[in-house]
Coordinates of C-alpha atoms and ligand atoms in Angstrom, one line a residue:
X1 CA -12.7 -5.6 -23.9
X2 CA -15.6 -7.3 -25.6
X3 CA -16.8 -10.6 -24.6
X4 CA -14.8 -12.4 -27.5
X5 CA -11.8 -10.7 -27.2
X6 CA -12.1 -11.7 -23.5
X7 CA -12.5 -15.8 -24.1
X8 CA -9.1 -15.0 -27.0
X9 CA -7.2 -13.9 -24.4
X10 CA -8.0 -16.2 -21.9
X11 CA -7.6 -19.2 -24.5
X12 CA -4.3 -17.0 -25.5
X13 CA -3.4 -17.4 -22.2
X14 CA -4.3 -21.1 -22.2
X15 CA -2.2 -21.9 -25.2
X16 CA 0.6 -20.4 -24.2
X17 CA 0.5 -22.2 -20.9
X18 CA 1.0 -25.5 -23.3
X19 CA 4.8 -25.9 -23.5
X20 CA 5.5 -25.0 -20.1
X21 CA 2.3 -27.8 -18.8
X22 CA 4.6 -30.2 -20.8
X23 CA 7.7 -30.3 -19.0
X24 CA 5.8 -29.8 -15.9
X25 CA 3.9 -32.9 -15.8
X26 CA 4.6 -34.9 -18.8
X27 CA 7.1 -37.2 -19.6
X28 CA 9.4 -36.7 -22.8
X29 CA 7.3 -39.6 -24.7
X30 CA 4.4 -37.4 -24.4
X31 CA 5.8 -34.3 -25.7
X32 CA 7.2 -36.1 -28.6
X33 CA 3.9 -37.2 -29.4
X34 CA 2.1 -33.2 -28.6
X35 CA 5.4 -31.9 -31.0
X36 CA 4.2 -34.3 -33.9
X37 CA 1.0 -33.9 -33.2
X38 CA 1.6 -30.0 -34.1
X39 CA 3.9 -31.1 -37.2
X40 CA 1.0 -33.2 -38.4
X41 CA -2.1 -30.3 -37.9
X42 CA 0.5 -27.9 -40.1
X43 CA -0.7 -30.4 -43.2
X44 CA -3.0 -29.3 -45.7
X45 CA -6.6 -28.8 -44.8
X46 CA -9.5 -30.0 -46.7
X47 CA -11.6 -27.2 -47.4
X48 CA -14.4 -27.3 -45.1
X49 CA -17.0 -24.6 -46.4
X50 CA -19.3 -24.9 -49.2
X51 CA -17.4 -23.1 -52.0
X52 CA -16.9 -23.3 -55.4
X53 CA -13.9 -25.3 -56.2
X54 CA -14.7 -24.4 -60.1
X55 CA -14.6 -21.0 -59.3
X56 CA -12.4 -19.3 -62.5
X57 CA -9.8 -17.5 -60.2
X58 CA -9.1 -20.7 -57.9
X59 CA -8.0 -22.4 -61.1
X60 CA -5.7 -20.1 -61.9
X61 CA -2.4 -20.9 -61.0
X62 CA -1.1 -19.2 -57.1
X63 CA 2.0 -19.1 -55.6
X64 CA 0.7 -19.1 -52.1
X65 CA -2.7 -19.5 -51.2
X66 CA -4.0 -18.6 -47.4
X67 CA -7.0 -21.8 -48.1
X68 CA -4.5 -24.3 -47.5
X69 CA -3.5 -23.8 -44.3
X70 CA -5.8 -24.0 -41.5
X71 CA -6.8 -21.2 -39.6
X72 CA -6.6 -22.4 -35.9
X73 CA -10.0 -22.1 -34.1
X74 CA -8.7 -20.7 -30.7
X75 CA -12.0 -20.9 -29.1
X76 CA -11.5 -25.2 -29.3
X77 CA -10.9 -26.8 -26.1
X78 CA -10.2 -30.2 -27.9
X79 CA -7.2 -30.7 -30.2
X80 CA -8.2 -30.3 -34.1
X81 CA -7.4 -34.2 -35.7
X82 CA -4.0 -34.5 -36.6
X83 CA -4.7 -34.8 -41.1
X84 CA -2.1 -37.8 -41.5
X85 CA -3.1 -40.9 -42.3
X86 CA -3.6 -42.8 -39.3
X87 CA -1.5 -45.8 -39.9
X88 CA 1.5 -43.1 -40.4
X89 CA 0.9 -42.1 -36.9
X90 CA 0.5 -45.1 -35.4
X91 CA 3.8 -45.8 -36.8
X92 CA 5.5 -42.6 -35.7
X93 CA 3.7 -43.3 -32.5
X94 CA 5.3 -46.6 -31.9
X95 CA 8.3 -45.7 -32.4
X96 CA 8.2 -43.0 -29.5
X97 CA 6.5 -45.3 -27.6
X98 CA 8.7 -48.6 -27.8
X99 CA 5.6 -50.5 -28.5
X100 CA 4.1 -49.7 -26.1
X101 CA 1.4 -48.1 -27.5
X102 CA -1.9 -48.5 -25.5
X103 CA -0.2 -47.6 -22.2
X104 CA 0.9 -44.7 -23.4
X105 CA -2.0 -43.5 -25.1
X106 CA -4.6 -44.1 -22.3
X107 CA -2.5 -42.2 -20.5
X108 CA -1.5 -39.4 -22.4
X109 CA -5.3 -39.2 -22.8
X110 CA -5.6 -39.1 -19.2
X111 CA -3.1 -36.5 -18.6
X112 CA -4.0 -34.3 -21.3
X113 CA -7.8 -34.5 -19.9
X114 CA -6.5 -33.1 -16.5
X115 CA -4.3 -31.1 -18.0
X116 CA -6.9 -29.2 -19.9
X117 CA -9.6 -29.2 -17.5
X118 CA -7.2 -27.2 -14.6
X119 CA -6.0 -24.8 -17.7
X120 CA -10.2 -24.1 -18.8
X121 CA -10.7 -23.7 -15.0
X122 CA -7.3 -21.1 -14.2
X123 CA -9.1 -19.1 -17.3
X124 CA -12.6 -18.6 -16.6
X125 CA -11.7 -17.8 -13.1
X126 CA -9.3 -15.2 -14.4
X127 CA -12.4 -14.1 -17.2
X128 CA -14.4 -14.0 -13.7
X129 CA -11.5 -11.6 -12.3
X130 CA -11.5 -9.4 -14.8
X131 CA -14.5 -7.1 -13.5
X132 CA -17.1 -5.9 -15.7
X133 CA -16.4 -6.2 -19.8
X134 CA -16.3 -2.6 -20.7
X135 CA -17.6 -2.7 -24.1
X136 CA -20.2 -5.7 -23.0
X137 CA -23.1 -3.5 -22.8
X138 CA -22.7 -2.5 -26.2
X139 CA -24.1 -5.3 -27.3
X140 CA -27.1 -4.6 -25.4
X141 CA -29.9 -2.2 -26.4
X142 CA -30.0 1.2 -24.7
X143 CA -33.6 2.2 -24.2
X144 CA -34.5 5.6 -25.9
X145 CA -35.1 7.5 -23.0
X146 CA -31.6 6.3 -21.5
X147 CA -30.0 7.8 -24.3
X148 CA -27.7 10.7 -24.7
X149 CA -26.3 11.9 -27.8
X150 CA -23.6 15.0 -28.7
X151 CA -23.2 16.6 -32.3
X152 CA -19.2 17.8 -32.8
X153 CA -19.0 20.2 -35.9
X154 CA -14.7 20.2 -37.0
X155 CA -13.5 23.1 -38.2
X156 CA -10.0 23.6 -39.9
X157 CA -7.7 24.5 -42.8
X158 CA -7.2 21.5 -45.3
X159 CA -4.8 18.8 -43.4
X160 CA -5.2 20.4 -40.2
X161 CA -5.8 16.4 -39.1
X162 CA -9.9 16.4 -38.6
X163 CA -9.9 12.7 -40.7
X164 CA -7.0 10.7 -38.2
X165 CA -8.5 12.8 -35.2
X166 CA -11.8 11.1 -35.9
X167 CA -10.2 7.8 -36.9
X168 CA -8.3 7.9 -33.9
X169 CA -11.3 8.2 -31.5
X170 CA -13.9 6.2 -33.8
X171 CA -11.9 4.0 -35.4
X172 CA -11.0 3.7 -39.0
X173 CA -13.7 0.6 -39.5
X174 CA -16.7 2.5 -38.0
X175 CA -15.9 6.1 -39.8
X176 CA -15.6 4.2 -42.8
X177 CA -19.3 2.6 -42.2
X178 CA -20.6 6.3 -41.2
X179 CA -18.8 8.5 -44.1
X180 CA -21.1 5.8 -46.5
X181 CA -24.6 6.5 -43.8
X182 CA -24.5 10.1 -44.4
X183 CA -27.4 11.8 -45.2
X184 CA -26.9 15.5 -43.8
X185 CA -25.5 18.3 -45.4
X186 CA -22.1 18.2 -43.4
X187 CA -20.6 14.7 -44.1
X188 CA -20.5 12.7 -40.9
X189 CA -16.6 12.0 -40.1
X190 CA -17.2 9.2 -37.7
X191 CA -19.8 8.1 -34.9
X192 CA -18.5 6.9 -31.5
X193 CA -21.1 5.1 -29.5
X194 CA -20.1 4.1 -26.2
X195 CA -22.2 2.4 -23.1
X196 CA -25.4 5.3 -23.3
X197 CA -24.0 8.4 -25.4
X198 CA -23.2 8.5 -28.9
X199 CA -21.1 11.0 -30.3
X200 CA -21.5 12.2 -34.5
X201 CA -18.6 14.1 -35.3
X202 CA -19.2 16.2 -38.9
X203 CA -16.8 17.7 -41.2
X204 CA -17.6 21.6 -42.0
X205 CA -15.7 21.8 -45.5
X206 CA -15.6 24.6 -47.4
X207 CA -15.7 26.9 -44.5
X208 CA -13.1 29.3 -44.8
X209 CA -12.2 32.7 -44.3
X210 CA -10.5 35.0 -47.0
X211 CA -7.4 36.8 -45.8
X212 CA -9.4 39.6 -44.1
X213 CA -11.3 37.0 -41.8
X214 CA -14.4 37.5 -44.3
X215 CA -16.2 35.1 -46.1
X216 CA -15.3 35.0 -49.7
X217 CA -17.9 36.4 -51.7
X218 CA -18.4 34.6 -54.7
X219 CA -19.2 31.7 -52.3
X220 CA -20.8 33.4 -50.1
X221 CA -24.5 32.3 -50.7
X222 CA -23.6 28.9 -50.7
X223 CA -21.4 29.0 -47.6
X224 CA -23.4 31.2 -45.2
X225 CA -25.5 28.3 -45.1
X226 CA -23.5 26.1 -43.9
X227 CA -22.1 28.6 -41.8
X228 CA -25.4 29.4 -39.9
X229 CA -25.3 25.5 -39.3
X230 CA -22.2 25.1 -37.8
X231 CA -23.9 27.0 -34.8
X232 CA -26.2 23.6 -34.6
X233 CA -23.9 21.6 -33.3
X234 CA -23.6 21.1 -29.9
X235 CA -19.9 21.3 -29.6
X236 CA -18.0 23.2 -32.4
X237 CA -14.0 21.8 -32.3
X238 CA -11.3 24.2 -34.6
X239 CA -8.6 22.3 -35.3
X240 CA -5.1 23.4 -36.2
X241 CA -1.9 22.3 -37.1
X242 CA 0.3 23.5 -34.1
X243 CA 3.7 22.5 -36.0
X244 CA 3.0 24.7 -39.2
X245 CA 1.5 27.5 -36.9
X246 CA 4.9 27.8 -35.5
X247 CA 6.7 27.0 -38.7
X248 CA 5.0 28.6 -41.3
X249 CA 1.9 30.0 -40.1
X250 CA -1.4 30.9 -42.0
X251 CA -3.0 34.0 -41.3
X252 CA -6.4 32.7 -42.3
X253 CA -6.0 29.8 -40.0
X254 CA -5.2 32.4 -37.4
X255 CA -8.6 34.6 -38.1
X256 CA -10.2 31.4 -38.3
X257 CA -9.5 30.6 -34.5
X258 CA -9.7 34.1 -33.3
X259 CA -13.0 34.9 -35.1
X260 CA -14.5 31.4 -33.7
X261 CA -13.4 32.7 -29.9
X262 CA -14.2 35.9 -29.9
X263 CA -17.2 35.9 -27.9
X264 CA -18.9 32.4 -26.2
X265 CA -21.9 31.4 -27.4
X266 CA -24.5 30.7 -25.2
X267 CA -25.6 27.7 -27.5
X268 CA -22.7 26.1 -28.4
X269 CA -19.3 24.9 -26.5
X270 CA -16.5 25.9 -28.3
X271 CA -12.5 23.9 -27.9
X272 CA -9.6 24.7 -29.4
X273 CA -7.2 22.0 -30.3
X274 CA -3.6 21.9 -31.1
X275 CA -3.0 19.0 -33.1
X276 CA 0.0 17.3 -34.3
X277 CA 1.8 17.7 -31.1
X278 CA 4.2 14.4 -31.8
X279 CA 6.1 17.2 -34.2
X280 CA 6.8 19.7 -31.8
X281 CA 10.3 18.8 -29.8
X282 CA 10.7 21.5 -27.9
X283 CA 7.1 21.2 -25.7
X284 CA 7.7 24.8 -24.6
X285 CA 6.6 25.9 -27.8
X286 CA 3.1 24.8 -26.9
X287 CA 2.9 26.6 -24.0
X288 CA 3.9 29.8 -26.2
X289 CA 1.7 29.0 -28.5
X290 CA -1.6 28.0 -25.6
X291 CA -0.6 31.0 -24.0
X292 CA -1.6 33.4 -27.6
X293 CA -4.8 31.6 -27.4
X294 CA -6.0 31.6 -23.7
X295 CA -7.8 35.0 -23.4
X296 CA -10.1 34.4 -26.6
X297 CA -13.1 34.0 -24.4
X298 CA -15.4 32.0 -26.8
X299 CA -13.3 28.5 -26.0
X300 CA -14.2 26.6 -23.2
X301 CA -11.0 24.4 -23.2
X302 CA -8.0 24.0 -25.2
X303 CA -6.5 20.7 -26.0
X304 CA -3.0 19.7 -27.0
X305 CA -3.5 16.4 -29.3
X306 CA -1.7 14.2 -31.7
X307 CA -4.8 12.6 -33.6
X308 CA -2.7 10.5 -35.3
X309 CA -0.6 9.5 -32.0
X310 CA -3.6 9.5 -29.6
X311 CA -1.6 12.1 -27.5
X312 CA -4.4 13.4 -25.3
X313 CA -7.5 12.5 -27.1
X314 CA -8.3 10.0 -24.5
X315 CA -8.8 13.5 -22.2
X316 CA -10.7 15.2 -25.2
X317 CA -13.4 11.9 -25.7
X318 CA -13.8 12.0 -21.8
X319 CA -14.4 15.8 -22.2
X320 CA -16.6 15.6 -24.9
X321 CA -18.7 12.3 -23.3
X322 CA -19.4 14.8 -20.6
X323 CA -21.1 17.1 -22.5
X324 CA -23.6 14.5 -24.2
X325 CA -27.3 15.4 -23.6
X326 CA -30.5 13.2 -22.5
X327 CA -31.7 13.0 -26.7
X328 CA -32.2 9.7 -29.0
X329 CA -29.1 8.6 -30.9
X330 CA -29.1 9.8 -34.3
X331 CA -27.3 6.8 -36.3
X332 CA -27.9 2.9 -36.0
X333 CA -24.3 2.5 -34.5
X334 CA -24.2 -1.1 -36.2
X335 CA -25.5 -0.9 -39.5
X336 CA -23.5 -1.9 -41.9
X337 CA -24.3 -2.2 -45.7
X338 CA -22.8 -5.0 -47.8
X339 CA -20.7 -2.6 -49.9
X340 CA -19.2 -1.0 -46.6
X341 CA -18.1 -4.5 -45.2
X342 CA -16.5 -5.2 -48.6
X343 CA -14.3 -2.2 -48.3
X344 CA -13.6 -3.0 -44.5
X345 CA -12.0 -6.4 -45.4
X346 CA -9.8 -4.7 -47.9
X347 CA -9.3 -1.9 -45.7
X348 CA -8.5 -5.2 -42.9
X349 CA -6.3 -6.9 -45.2
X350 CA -4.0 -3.9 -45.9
X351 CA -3.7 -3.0 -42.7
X352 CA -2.4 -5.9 -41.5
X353 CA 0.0 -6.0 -44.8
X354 CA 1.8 -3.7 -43.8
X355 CA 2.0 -4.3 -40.4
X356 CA 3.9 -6.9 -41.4
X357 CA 6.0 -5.9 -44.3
X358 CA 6.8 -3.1 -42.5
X359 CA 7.2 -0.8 -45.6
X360 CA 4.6 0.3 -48.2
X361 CA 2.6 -2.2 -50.5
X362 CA 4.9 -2.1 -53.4
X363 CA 3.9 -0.1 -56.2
X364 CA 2.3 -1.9 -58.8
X365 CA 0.4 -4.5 -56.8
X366 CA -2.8 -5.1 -57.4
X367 CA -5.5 -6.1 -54.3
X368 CA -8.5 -7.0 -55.4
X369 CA -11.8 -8.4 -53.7
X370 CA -12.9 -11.7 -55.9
X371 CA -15.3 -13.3 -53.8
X372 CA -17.8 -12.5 -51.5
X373 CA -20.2 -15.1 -50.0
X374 CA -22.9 -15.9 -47.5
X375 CA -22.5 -19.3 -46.8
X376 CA -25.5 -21.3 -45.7
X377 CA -24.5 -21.7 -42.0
X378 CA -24.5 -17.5 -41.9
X379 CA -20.7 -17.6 -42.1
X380 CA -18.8 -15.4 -44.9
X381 CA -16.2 -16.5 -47.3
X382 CA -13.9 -13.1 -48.4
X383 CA -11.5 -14.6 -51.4
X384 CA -8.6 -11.4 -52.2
X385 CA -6.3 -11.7 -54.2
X386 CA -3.0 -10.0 -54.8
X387 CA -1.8 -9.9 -58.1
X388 CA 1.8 -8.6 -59.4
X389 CA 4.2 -9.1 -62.4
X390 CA 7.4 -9.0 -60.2
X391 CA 8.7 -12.3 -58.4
X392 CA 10.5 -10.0 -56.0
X393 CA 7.1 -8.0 -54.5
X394 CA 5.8 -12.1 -54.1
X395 CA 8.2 -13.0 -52.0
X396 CA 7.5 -9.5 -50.1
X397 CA 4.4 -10.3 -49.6
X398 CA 4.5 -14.6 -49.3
X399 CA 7.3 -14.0 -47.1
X400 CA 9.8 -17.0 -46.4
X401 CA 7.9 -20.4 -46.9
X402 CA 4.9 -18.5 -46.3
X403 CA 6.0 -17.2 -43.3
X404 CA 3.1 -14.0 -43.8
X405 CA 0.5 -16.0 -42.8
X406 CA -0.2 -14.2 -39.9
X407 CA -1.6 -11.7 -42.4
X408 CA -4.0 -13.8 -43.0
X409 CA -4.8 -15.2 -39.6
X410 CA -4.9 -11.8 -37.9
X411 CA -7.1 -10.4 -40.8
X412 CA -9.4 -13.6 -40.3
X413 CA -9.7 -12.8 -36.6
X414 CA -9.9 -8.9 -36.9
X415 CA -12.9 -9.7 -39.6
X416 CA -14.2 -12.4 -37.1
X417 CA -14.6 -9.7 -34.4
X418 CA -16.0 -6.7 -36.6
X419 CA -19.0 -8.5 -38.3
X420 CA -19.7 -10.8 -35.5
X421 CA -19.9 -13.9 -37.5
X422 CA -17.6 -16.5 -38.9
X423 CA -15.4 -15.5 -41.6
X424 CA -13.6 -17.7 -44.2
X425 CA -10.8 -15.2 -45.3
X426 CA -9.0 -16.8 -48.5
X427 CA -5.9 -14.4 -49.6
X428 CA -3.8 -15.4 -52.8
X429 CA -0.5 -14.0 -54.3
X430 CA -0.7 -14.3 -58.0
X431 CA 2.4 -13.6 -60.5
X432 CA 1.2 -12.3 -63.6
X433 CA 2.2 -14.3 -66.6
Ligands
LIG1 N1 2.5 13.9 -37.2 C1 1.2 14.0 -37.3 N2 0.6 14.0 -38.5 C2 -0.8 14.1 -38.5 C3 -1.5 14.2 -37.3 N3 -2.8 14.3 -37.7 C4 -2.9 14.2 -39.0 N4 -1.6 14.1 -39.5 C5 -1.2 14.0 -40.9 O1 -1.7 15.2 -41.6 C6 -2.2 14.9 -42.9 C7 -3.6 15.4 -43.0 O2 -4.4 14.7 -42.1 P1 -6.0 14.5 -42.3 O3 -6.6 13.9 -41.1 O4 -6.3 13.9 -43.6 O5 -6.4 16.0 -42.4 P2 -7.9 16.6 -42.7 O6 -8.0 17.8 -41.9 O7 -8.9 15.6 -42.6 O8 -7.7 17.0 -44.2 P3 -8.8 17.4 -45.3 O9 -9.5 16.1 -45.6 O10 -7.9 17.9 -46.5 O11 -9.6 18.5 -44.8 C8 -2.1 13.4 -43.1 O12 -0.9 13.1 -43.7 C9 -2.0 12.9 -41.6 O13 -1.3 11.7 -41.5 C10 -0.8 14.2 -36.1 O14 -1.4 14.3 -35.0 N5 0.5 14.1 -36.1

């Protein structure tokens, strides 16, 4: 857990602690006031960054627009200012209070001061607890000569799973950045840096065997080239589809892995893995199937994975960070071009879409990015609109009273966390007239 994500959940913690601090130690006057306090921060913000009111696609007409409700800064210790005017709130407030106004509210002050001063102390002592931050020393520089690096080279038939196996151990955000850095012949799949080894897995396409196990020859210029570099990877991983070997297997897939195992070699660590385990109900099957495998000498281990699921891979990354060696990391783990953080907040955005629609975007929606800005204070503003013809996929997506909000709020946070600055995410629903 990263030091952000650390302070969120301690603050999660904290605010969550709120309702049951109220009937603890305050009186009912006082949670009147906290509840209409809450109703009153739900009001329309002003927009507080430096953007372009005139901007052509903010004059457009929107059904729901993300800008005007407030994204709540977690990391506050100190109530945001209720947006009512404030004789409304007097008023409100006197009638809770029976006139009694001043009383109450030197009090309330009081207790709420107490109240948040034992809540910031209960979480840092728990952020204290926690023991060391696992991913905190990422943020810190490993010195050359401390580092260790691996190459991976994946093998397999098309969809074997290489793409949601590297996903899975990378992450979608950071293979997305890497697939953009390549610059080698093999296209980089995904780099995993963690603590003082990175890990560059690369995609070997167009490596594969004819039905006699043979190259094919009108390729075969082209691809014994990238064949005699596959044996420069440190680690060479074939990959296979376990359920469609044992459904409707490929006899090239099945020269692939026993031409690869044949015979170890002395340079290179060679794994099989199983993938797509999740689809196999009977796990004897696997066993069968490890068992046709296990006397082809040239694999050091085989692995039963779901890349997709993550069945196993944690045992495969721990595998495979043991066999890093003392060399320089090959890729900047954190540099990110402009172009590749657009596509993450899209990528973001989707995500968390249909997270919460639970089904796919519906067909005929268009996303779009329309705004991308540096603001002065080294924050970014991300405008994205969605745009549709049909008031049915609005409501999908605006959900009841714009209850999909939390779209918007996650995608703020998730965006927050990945670029390390502050982010301004603006999402509209537009209906097509
Ligand atoms: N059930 C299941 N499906 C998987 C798993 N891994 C991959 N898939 C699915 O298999 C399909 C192919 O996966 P990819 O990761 O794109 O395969 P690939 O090897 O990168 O494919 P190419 O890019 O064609 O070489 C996708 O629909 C994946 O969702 C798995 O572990 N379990």
């Amino acid at each position: 857990m990263n030091t952000t994500k650390k302070v969120l959940t301690a603050v999660t913690h904290l605010t969550s602690l709120y309702p049951r601090q109220l009937h603890t130690f305050h009186h009912h006057r006082h949670y009147h006031h906290r509840l209409f306090y809450r109703l009153f921060s739900a009001q329309t913000q002003q927009r507080q960054d430096d953007s372009d009111e005139s901007h052509p696609n903010n004059s457009a007409i929107s059904d729901f627009d993300s800008a005007q409700f407030s994204i709540p800064d977690t990391l506050r210790t100190t109530p945001q200012q209720p947006t009512w005017h404030v004789h409304h709130r007097q008023r409100v407030e006197r009638i809770f209070s029976n006139g009694d106004l001043r009383h109450s509210k030197v009090k309330e002050e009081e207790e709420e001061e107490e109240s948040r001063r034992r809540i910031l102390a209960k979480a840092l002592l728990e952020a204290a607890l926690e023991g060391p931050d696992e991913d905190a020393d990422q943020d810190q520089e490993v010195k050359e000569e401390d580092q260790k690096s691996l190459s991976v080279g994946i093998i397999g038939a098309p969809n074997a799973g290489k793409s949601a196996l590297t996903n899975f151990m990378v992450g979608t955000k950071v293979a997305a950045v890497s697939r953009k850095t390549n610059t080698t012949t093999h296209e980089v799949l995904g780099v995993m840096t963690k603590r003082d080894t990175q890990i560059c897995f690369f995609d070997t396409p167009g490596l594969m065997l004819n039905r006699s196990g043979y190259l094919h020859k009108d390729m075969k210029a082209r691809v014994e080239s990238a064949w005699s570099s596959v044996n420069l990877y440190d680690v060479l991983m074939v990959i296979f589809d376990v359920h469609r070997h044992l459904t409707k297997p490929d006899s090239r897939v099945l020269r692939l892995i026993k031409r690869m195992g044949e015979e170890p070699n002395p340079k290179q660590i060679r794994i099989l893995c199983m993938n797509k385990v999740d689809l196999i109900e009977k796990k004897k099957e696997l066993l069968k199937v490890a068992e046709q495998f296990k006397d082809l000498p040239g694999y050091g281990r085989i692995f039963m994975i779901s890349g997709l699921k993550g069945t196993g891979v944690e045992d495969l990354t721990k595998y495979l960070m043991e066999q890093a060696v003392q060399r320089p990391w090959d890729e900047d783990p954190i540099t990110m071009s402009e172009e590749v953080m657009k596509n993450i907040s899209l990528e973001v955005v989707r995500e968390r879409l249909l997270d919460h629609v639970h089904q796919e975007i519906p067909y005929g929606i268009d996303h779009r990015l329309v705004d991308w800005k540096e603001l002065r204070d080294g924050s970014l503003r991300i405008e994205q609109h969605f745009i549709t013809s049909k008031m049915s996929q609005r409501k999908i997506l605006v959900g009841k009273n714009g209850s999909k909000i939390g779209i918007g709020i996650e995608a703020n946070e998730e965006l927050r966390s990945i670029f390390k600055r502050e982010v301004h995410l603006i999402l509209q629903v537009r209906v097509k007239t």
